XYZ file of N, CA and C in Angstrom:
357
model
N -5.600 -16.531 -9.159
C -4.443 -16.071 -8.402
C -4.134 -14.629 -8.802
N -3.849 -13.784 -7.552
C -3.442 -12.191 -8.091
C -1.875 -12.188 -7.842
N -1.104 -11.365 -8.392
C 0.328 -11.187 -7.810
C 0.089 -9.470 -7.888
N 1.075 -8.980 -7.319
C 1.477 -7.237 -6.483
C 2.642 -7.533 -7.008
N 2.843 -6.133 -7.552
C 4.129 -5.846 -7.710
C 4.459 -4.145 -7.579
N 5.343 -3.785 -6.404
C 5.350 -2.384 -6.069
C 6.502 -1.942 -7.019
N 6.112 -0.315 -7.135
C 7.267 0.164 -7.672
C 7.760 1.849 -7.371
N 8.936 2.618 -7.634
C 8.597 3.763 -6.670
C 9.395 4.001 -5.901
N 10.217 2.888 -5.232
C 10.376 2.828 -3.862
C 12.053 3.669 -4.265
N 12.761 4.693 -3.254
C 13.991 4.895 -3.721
C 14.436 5.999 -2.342
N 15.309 6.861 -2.520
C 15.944 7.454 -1.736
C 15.547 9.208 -2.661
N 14.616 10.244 -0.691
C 14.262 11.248 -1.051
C 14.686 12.141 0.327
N 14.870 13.133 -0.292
C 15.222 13.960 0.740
C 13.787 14.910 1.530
N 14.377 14.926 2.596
C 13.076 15.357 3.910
C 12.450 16.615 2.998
N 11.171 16.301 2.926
C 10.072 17.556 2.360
C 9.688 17.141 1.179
N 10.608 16.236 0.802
C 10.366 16.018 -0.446
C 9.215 14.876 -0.801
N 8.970 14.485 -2.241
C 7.840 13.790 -2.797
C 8.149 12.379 -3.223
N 7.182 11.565 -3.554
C 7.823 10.286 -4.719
C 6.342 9.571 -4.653
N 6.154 8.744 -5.320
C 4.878 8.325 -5.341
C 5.329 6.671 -5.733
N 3.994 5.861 -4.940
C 4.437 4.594 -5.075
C 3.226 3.731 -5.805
N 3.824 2.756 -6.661
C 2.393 2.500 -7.439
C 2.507 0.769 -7.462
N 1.118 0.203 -7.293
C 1.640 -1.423 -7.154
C 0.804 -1.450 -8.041
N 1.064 -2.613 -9.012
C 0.640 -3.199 -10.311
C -0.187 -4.496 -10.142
N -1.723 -4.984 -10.531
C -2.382 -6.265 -10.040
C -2.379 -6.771 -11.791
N -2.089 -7.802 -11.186
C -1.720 -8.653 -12.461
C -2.865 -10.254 -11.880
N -3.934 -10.598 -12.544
C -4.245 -11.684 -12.252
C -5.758 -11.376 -12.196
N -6.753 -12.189 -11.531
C -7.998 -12.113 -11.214
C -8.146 -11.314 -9.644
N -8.173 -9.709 -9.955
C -8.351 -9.308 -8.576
C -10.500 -8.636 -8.625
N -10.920 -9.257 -8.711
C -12.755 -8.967 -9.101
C -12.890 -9.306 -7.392
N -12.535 -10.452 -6.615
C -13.063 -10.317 -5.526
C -12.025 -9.746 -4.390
N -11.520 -8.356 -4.836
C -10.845 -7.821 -3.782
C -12.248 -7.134 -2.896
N -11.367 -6.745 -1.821
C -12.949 -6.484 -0.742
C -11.943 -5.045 -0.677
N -10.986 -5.079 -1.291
C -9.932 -3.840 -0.704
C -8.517 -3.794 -0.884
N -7.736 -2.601 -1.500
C -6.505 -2.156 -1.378
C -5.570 -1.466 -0.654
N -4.569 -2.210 -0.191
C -4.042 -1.366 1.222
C -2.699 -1.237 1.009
N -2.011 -0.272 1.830
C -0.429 0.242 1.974
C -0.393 -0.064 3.289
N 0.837 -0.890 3.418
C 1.820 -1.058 4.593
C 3.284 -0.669 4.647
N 3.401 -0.503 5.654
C 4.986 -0.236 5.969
C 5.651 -1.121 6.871
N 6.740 -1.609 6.838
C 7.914 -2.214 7.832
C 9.028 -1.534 8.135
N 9.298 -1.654 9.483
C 10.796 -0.910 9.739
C 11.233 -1.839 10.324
N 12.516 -2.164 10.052
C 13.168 -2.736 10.420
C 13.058 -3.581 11.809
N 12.865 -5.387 12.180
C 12.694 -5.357 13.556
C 10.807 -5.216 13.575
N 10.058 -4.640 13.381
C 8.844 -4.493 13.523
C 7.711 -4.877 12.942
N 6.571 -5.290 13.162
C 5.576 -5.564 12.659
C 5.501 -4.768 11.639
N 4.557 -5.301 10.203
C 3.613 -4.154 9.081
C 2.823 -3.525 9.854
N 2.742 -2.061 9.411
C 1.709 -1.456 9.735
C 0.842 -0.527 8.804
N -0.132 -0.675 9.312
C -0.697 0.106 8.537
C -0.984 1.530 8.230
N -0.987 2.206 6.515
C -0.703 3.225 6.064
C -2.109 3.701 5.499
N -2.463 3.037 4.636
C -3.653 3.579 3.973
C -4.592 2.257 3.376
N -5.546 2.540 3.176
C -6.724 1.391 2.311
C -7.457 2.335 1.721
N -7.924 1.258 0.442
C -9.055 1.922 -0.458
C -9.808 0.986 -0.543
N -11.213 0.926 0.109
C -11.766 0.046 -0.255
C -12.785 -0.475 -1.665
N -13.426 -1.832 -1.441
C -14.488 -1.398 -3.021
C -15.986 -0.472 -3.078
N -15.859 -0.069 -1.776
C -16.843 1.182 -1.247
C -16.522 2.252 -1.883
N -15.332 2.435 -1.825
C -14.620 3.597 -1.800
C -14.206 4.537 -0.616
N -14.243 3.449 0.557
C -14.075 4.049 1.918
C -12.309 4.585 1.879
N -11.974 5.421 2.112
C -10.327 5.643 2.005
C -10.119 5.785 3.806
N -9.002 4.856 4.118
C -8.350 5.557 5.470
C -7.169 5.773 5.321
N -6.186 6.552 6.461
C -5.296 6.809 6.500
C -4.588 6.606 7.993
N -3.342 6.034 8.244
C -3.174 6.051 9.640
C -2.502 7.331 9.728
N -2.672 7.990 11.341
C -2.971 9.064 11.503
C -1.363 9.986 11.554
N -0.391 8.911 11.262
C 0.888 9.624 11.213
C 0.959 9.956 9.743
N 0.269 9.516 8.703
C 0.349 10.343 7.036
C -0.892 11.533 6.633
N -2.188 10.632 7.438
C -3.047 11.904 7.455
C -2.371 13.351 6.490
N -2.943 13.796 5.481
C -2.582 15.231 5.314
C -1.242 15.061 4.494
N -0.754 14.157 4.491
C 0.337 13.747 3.752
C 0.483 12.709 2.453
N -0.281 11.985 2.953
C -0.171 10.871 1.461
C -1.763 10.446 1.247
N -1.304 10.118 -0.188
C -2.934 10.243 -1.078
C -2.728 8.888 -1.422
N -3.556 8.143 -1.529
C -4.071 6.897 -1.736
C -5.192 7.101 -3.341
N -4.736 6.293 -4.083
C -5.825 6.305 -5.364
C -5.958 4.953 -6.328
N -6.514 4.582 -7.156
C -6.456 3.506 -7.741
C -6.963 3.913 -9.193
N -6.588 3.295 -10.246
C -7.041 3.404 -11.580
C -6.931 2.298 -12.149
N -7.526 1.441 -12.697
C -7.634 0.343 -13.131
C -7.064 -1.151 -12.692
N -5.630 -1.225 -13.228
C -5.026 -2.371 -12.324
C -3.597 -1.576 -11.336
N -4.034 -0.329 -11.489
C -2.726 0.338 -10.024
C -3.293 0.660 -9.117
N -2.698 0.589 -7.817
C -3.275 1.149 -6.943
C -1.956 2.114 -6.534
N -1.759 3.080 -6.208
C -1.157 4.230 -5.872
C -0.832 4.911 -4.707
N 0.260 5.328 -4.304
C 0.823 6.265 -2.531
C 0.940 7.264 -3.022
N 0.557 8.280 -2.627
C 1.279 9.524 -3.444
C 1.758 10.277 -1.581
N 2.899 10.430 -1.977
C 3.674 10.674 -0.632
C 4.522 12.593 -0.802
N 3.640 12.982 0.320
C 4.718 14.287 0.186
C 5.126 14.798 1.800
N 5.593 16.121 1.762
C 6.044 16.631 3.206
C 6.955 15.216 3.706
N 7.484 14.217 3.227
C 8.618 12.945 3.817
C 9.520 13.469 4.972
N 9.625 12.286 5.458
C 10.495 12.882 7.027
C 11.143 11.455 7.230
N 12.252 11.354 7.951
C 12.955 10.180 8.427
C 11.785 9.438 8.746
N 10.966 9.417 9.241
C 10.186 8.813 9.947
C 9.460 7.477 9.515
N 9.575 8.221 8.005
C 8.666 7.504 6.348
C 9.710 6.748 6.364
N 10.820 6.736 6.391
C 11.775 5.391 5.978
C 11.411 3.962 6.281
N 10.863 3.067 5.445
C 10.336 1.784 5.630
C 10.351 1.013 4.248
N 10.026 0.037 4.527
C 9.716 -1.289 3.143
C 8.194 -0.532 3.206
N 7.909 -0.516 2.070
C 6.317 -0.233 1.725
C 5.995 -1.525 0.822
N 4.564 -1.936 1.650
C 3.704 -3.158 0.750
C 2.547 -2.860 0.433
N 2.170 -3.324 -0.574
C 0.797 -3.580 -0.987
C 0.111 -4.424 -0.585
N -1.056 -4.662 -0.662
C -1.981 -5.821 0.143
C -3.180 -5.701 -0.913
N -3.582 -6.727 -1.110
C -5.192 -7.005 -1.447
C -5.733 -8.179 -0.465
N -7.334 -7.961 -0.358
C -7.871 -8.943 0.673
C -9.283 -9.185 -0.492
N -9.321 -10.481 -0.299
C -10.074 -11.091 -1.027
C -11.670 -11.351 -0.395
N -12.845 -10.998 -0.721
C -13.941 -12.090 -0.515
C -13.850 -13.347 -0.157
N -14.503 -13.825 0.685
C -14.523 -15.572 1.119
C -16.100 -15.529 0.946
N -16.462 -15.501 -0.241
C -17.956 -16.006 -0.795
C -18.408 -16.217 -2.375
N -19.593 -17.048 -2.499
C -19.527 -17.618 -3.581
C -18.114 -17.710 -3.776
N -17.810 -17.356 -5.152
C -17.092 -17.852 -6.296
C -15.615 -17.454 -5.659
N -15.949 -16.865 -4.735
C -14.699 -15.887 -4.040
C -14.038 -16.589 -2.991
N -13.106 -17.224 -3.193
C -12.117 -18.271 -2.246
C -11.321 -17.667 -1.067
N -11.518 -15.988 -1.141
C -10.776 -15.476 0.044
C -9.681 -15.464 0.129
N -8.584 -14.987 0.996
C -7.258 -14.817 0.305
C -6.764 -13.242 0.986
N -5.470 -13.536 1.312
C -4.979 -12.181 1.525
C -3.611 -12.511 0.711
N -3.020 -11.395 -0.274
C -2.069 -11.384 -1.190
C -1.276 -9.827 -0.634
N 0.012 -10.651 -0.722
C 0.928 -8.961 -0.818
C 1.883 -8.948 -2.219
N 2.376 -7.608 -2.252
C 3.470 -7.763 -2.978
C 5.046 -8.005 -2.342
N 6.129 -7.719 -2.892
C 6.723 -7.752 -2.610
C 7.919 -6.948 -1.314
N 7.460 -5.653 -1.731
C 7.488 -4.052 -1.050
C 8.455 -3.687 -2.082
N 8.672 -2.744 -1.490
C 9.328 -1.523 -2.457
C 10.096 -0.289 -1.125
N 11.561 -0.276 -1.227
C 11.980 0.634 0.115
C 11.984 1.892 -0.027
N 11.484 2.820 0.707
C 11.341 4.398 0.721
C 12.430 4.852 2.022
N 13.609 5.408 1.436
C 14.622 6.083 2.212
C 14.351 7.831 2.283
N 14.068 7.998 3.698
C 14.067 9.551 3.617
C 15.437 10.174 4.513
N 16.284 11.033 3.909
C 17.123 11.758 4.242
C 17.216 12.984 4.984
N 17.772 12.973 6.101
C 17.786 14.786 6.793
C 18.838 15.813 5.936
C-alpha cells in the first residue's frame, strides 16, 4: 500500500512563487508514474503535470513555461511560478501503479493541498 501526502499548498500573490511537494510513504517500486492535478471548485481533476518512470515529463498547456515538475527520492515536486488567479485550485498528487507480475495495479492519490492566488 502507498499513501500521498501533499504539502505547500497556501495563499500567493499574482507573479508570485511557492512550490508543492507530495511525500510517498509505502511500497511505491511499481509506480508506472507521478502526476499533479488540480480541482476547482464544481469541476472535474485535471490535469497539470506527470513524471513518468521513463522520465517522460508533460505539462498541460495552461502551465507550460511555468511550473517544473521533479522528483527525488520519495518527493515528487510542483515548482510553480509567474501564478495568476487562474492557478487557484486543490492540487493532488497521483501515483498509477503497474498491473503485472508482482504489481497489483492501483491508482492512489493524496489528499490535495489548496493553492490561493491573489490579484
Amino acid at each position: 500500500q502507498v499513501q500521498l501526502a501533499e504539502f505547500g499548498g497556501g495563499s500567493v500573490k499574482a507573479g508570485g512563487s511557492t512550490t508543492l511537494s507530495c511525500v510517498v510513504r509505502g511500497d511505491n517500486n511499481c509506480s508506472a508514474g507521478m502526476f499533479w492535478y488540480r480541482q476547482y471548485p464544481g469541476k472535474e481533476r485535471e490535469f497539470v503535470s506527470g513524471l513518468e518512470t521513463d522520465g517522460t515529463i508533460t505539462y498541460a498547456d495552461s502551465v507550460k513555461g511555468r511550473f517544473t515538475i521533479s522528483q527525488t527520492k520519495n518527493t515528487l515536486s510542483l515548482q510553480m511560478t509567474m501564478l495568476n488567479p487562474d492557478d487557484t485550485a486543490m492540487y493532488y498528487c497521483r501515483t498509477d501503479h503497474y498491473y503485472i507480475g508482482e504489481c497489483t495495479g492501483g491508482v492512489y492519490w493524496g489528499q490535495g493541498t489548496q493553492v490561493t492566488v491573489s490579484s
